[in-house]
Short mmCIF file of C-alpha atoms and ligand atoms in Angstrom, two decimals:
data_model
loop_
_atom_site.label_atom_id
_atom_site.label_comp_id
_atom_site.label_asym_id
_atom_site.label_seq_id
_atom_site.Cartn_x
_atom_site.Cartn_y
_atom_site.Cartn_z
CA HIS A 1 80.19 30.44 -23.12
CA ASN A 2 80.18 33.21 -25.87
CA ALA A 3 77.99 33.62 -28.87
CA LYS A 4 80.69 32.60 -31.03
CA THR A 5 80.67 28.85 -28.98
CA GLY A 6 77.16 28.52 -28.25
CA TYR A 7 75.30 25.78 -29.09
CA VAL A 8 72.64 25.76 -32.42
CA LEU A 9 68.98 24.35 -32.43
CA VAL A 10 66.80 24.74 -35.87
CA LEU A 11 63.27 23.98 -35.36
CA PRO A 12 61.00 23.28 -38.35
CA ASP A 13 59.11 26.30 -38.09
CA ALA A 14 58.21 29.20 -35.99
CA ASN A 15 55.75 27.09 -34.45
CA ALA A 16 57.77 24.50 -33.27
CA GLN A 17 60.45 26.92 -32.37
CA ALA A 18 57.80 29.40 -30.06
CA ASN A 19 56.98 25.76 -28.25
CA TYR A 20 60.46 24.74 -27.85
CA LEU A 21 61.53 27.88 -26.12
CA ALA A 22 58.13 27.60 -23.80
CA ASP A 23 59.24 23.86 -22.50
CA ILE A 24 63.01 25.25 -21.85
CA ILE A 25 61.47 27.95 -19.83
CA LEU A 26 59.19 25.64 -18.32
CA HIS A 27 62.52 23.13 -17.74
CA GLN A 28 63.86 25.67 -16.09
CA ILE A 29 61.78 27.26 -13.88
CA GLU A 30 60.85 23.86 -12.65
CA GLU A 31 64.40 23.57 -12.05
CA LYS A 32 64.52 26.06 -9.95
CA LYS A 33 61.70 24.68 -7.20
CA ASP A 34 60.23 27.12 -5.26
CA ALA A 35 62.88 30.56 -5.96
CA VAL A 36 62.42 33.52 -7.91
CA PHE A 37 62.62 33.30 -11.43
CA ARG A 38 63.94 36.53 -12.80
CA ILE A 39 63.99 36.01 -17.03
CA ALA A 40 65.29 38.90 -19.26
CA LEU A 41 62.56 40.01 -22.37
CA SER A 42 63.86 40.28 -25.86
CA GLY A 43 61.67 43.09 -27.91
CA GLY A 44 61.43 43.01 -31.20
CA SER A 45 58.58 41.04 -33.68
CA THR A 46 60.94 37.26 -33.55
CA PRO A 47 59.64 36.30 -29.90
CA LYS A 48 55.77 37.79 -30.42
CA LYS A 49 54.29 34.02 -30.59
CA LEU A 50 56.24 32.93 -28.33
CA TYR A 51 55.23 35.32 -25.77
CA GLU A 52 51.37 34.48 -27.26
CA LEU A 53 52.02 30.48 -26.51
CA LEU A 54 53.45 30.99 -22.47
CA GLY A 55 49.90 34.11 -21.98
CA GLY A 56 47.59 30.95 -24.09
CA GLU A 57 45.85 27.89 -22.50
CA THR A 58 48.86 25.43 -23.47
CA TYR A 59 51.48 27.20 -21.06
CA SER A 60 49.76 29.71 -18.94
CA HIS A 61 48.59 27.63 -15.99
CA ARG A 62 51.12 25.36 -16.14
CA LEU A 63 53.58 28.98 -15.53
CA PRO A 64 54.38 29.73 -11.77
CA TRP A 65 53.81 33.57 -12.26
CA GLU A 66 54.10 34.33 -8.42
CA ARG A 67 57.79 33.59 -8.50
CA LEU A 68 58.11 34.71 -12.11
CA HIS A 69 59.72 38.62 -12.60
CA LEU A 70 60.22 39.72 -16.15
CA PHE A 71 62.30 42.44 -16.70
CA PHE A 72 63.37 44.09 -20.85
CA GLY A 73 66.72 43.74 -21.95
CA ASP A 74 66.26 47.03 -23.96
CA GLU A 75 63.06 49.45 -24.91
CA ARG A 76 61.68 52.14 -26.98
CA MET A 77 62.16 55.26 -25.89
CA VAL A 78 58.60 55.43 -26.60
CA PRO A 79 55.76 56.18 -24.53
CA TYR A 80 53.99 52.55 -23.30
CA THR A 81 51.03 53.05 -25.43
CA ASP A 82 53.64 53.59 -28.63
CA GLU A 83 53.57 50.60 -31.04
CA ALA A 84 56.88 50.78 -30.74
CA SER A 85 57.26 49.63 -27.14
CA ASN A 86 58.24 47.11 -26.17
CA PHE A 87 56.26 46.90 -23.42
CA ARG A 88 53.24 47.53 -25.71
CA MET A 89 53.98 44.56 -27.41
CA VAL A 90 54.59 42.02 -24.09
CA THR A 91 51.63 43.41 -22.58
CA GLU A 92 49.01 43.08 -26.13
CA ALA A 93 51.14 39.79 -26.50
CA LEU A 94 51.47 38.07 -22.52
CA LEU A 95 50.88 40.23 -19.48
CA ASN A 96 47.50 40.86 -20.67
CA HIS A 97 45.60 37.25 -19.91
CA VAL A 98 48.08 35.75 -17.44
CA ASN A 99 47.83 36.52 -13.11
CA ILE A 100 51.36 37.93 -12.87
CA PRO A 101 51.77 40.44 -9.76
CA PHE A 102 51.93 43.48 -10.96
CA ARG A 103 55.68 44.04 -8.63
CA ASN A 104 56.66 41.15 -10.52
CA VAL A 105 56.87 43.05 -13.70
CA HIS A 106 59.96 45.37 -14.48
CA PRO A 107 59.49 48.37 -17.92
CA MET A 108 62.12 50.21 -18.47
CA PRO A 109 61.04 53.39 -16.89
CA ILE A 110 60.52 56.28 -20.16
CA LEU A 111 61.55 59.71 -19.31
CA GLU A 112 62.98 62.63 -20.99
CA ASP A 113 66.36 62.17 -19.34
CA VAL A 114 66.85 59.00 -20.62
CA GLU A 115 70.02 58.71 -18.47
CA LYS A 116 67.63 59.01 -15.38
CA ALA A 117 65.54 56.91 -16.51
CA ALA A 118 68.59 53.70 -17.02
CA ARG A 119 69.87 54.50 -13.37
CA LEU A 120 66.35 54.07 -11.80
CA TYR A 121 66.10 51.01 -13.60
CA GLU A 122 69.94 50.18 -12.72
CA GLU A 123 68.35 50.67 -9.28
CA ASN A 124 65.05 48.13 -9.25
CA LEU A 125 67.89 45.38 -10.60
CA GLN A 126 69.71 46.18 -7.47
CA HIS A 127 66.41 45.97 -5.60
CA GLU A 128 66.01 42.91 -6.92
CA TYR A 129 68.33 40.93 -7.52
CA GLY A 130 69.58 42.19 -3.57
CA SER A 131 66.69 41.62 -1.75
CA ARG A 132 66.22 38.14 -2.82
CA VAL A 133 69.48 36.29 -3.30
CA LEU A 134 72.67 37.69 -3.78
CA LYS A 135 73.98 33.99 -2.23
CA ASN A 136 77.11 32.31 -3.26
CA GLY A 137 77.45 34.85 -6.39
CA GLU A 138 73.10 34.03 -7.85
CA PRO A 139 73.89 35.21 -11.29
CA LEU A 140 71.44 38.60 -12.77
CA PHE A 141 68.82 36.57 -14.48
CA ASP A 142 67.91 32.83 -14.33
CA ILE A 143 67.31 33.07 -18.66
CA VAL A 144 68.00 36.49 -20.93
CA LEU A 145 66.40 36.10 -24.37
CA LEU A 146 67.78 38.23 -27.11
CA GLY A 147 67.20 38.79 -30.46
CA LEU A 148 69.71 38.77 -33.97
CA GLY A 149 68.95 42.46 -36.00
CA THR A 150 70.72 42.70 -39.18
CA ASP A 151 73.11 44.95 -38.28
CA GLY A 152 74.29 42.48 -36.39
CA HIS A 153 72.86 44.51 -32.70
CA THR A 154 71.42 42.52 -29.94
CA ALA A 155 69.09 44.33 -27.37
CA SER A 156 70.21 47.88 -28.47
CA LEU A 157 73.60 47.10 -28.18
CA PHE A 158 74.09 48.39 -31.43
CA PRO A 159 76.97 48.83 -33.91
CA ASP A 160 79.34 52.15 -33.06
CA THR A 161 78.00 52.71 -29.67
CA ALA A 162 79.03 54.27 -26.48
CA VAL A 163 77.06 51.76 -25.21
CA LEU A 164 79.37 48.86 -26.09
CA GLU A 165 82.43 50.36 -23.91
CA GLU A 166 80.38 49.74 -20.82
CA LYS A 167 81.74 47.73 -18.81
CA GLN A 168 80.21 48.37 -15.04
CA LYS A 169 76.34 49.45 -14.92
CA TRP A 170 73.84 47.20 -15.69
CA VAL A 171 71.51 49.88 -17.63
CA SER A 172 72.20 52.18 -20.64
CA TRP A 173 70.94 54.46 -23.04
CA CYS A 174 71.91 54.91 -27.14
CA GLN A 175 70.74 56.39 -30.21
CA PRO A 176 71.19 54.22 -33.13
CA LYS A 177 72.37 55.93 -36.34
CA ASP A 178 69.74 54.35 -38.04
CA ALA A 179 66.67 53.47 -35.92
CA PRO A 180 64.18 56.54 -34.44
CA HIS A 181 64.03 56.11 -31.23
CA ARG A 182 66.96 56.11 -28.03
CA ARG A 183 67.11 53.19 -26.88
CA MET A 184 67.91 51.74 -23.31
CA THR A 185 69.61 47.93 -22.94
CA LEU A 186 70.71 46.19 -20.58
CA THR A 187 75.04 46.21 -21.16
CA TYR A 188 77.37 43.37 -21.40
CA PRO A 189 77.88 43.20 -17.73
CA ALA A 190 74.60 42.55 -16.90
CA ILE A 191 73.63 40.12 -20.13
CA ALA A 192 77.08 38.23 -19.16
CA SER A 193 75.26 37.63 -14.99
CA SER A 194 73.24 35.30 -16.40
CA ARG A 195 72.25 31.10 -16.53
CA LEU A 196 71.35 30.87 -19.62
CA VAL A 197 71.24 33.15 -22.55
CA ILE A 198 69.02 32.40 -25.75
CA PHE A 199 69.25 34.12 -29.51
CA VAL A 200 65.35 33.76 -30.54
CA VAL A 201 66.07 34.22 -34.84
CA SER A 202 63.84 33.59 -37.50
CA GLY A 203 63.10 34.12 -41.05
CA GLU A 204 65.17 33.98 -43.85
CA ASN A 205 66.47 37.84 -43.51
CA LYS A 206 68.18 36.16 -40.52
CA VAL A 207 69.96 33.63 -42.84
CA LYS A 208 73.01 35.99 -43.45
CA ILE A 209 73.84 37.73 -40.27
CA PHE A 210 73.43 34.63 -38.46
CA ARG A 211 76.01 32.91 -40.52
CA GLU A 212 78.72 36.60 -40.31
CA VAL A 213 78.16 36.86 -36.47
CA ARG A 214 79.42 33.31 -35.54
CA GLU A 215 82.13 33.61 -37.59
CA GLU A 216 86.08 32.53 -35.44
CA ASN A 217 87.11 36.88 -35.97
CA ALA A 218 83.14 38.30 -35.98
CA ILE A 219 82.48 41.89 -34.07
CA TYR A 220 79.29 42.09 -34.38
CA PRO A 221 77.38 43.44 -30.93
CA SER A 222 75.87 40.29 -31.28
CA SER A 223 79.06 37.67 -31.65
CA LYS A 224 80.32 39.64 -27.96
CA ILE A 225 77.68 38.38 -25.88
CA GLU A 226 79.20 36.49 -23.06
CA THR A 227 77.98 34.89 -20.19
CA GLU A 228 78.46 32.75 -16.61
CA GLY A 229 76.16 30.36 -18.26
CA GLU A 230 75.47 28.67 -21.72
CA VAL A 231 74.42 30.43 -24.45
CA HIS A 232 71.92 28.53 -27.00
CA TRP A 233 71.26 29.78 -30.30
CA ILE A 234 67.43 28.99 -31.24
CA LEU A 235 66.51 28.96 -34.74
CA ASP A 236 64.01 28.51 -37.35
CA LYS A 237 64.57 26.68 -40.22
CA ALA A 238 64.28 30.21 -42.13
CA ALA A 239 66.47 31.69 -40.82
CA GLY A 240 68.75 28.17 -40.78
CA GLY A 241 69.23 28.52 -44.61
CA GLU A 242 68.14 24.81 -44.94
C1 6PG B 301 64.96 45.36 -30.49
C2 6PG B 301 64.87 44.36 -29.57
C3 6PG B 301 65.81 43.81 -30.80
C4 6PG B 301 65.43 42.94 -31.36
C5 6PG B 301 65.88 42.72 -32.81
C6 6PG B 301 65.69 41.74 -33.87
O1 6PG B 301 63.79 45.82 -29.11
O2 6PG B 301 63.73 45.48 -31.21
O3 6PG B 301 65.67 44.51 -28.25
O4 6PG B 301 67.27 43.43 -30.31
O5 6PG B 301 65.43 41.83 -30.79
O6 6PG B 301 66.39 44.12 -33.59
O7 6PG B 301 63.97 42.44 -34.31
P1 6PG B 301 62.32 41.58 -34.98
O8 6PG B 301 62.75 40.53 -33.85
O9 6PG B 301 62.03 42.12 -35.18
O10 6PG B 301 63.50 40.42 -36.19
#
């Protein structure tokens, strides 16, 4: 499966989109019965509504937090207190409102030496993956949530950066040309090791890039996302251009 052949669903608005996503996630978790469930969270602003919903009274008591492990798809290399921090956004929207065990939350480490930080996160992923299952080729993630930048980036896989060439490591980093902070990111191989990749796209400013990314010969970073599992695009009507 790849981003161009993935399945598309357009919901009436951002609230319906967030509710639909919450239901998909809950269903996938229930499918796995009592096994550990690993999800990589997207940053940016789009998924905030979903995270608030998961931490709210409709969903938070229905999620088995003790077997849910939350990872990050990417992070800005700023302190967790910085308003650009994805970890801060997820903490405020979700983690502050639920009883998830501390060891189940895996923020990307913030170090001046970003290469060392990436190696540490890779070790964390290998520990979580290796120590839990590694039977019958279980993928690294059950769900990877991804956003879509108007330049076609996703996670922090930005156009014209060397991280796009990384085919071995699960974690790397880049300095995007028009983003103020260095970024740590899951790589294509890490994202590909998943059961389900869900692109969450909302807002009319994404209409154009959404169409371009899925064109046959598109070469945006988002166009090249592949997975062992399935790719779903969940949009609100504004992004769907309807
Ligand atoms: C990030 C995200 C990034 C984001 C897109 C869309 O850390 O910013 O991982 O890939 O998903 O830039 O951002 P918005 O949701 O804010 O439009």
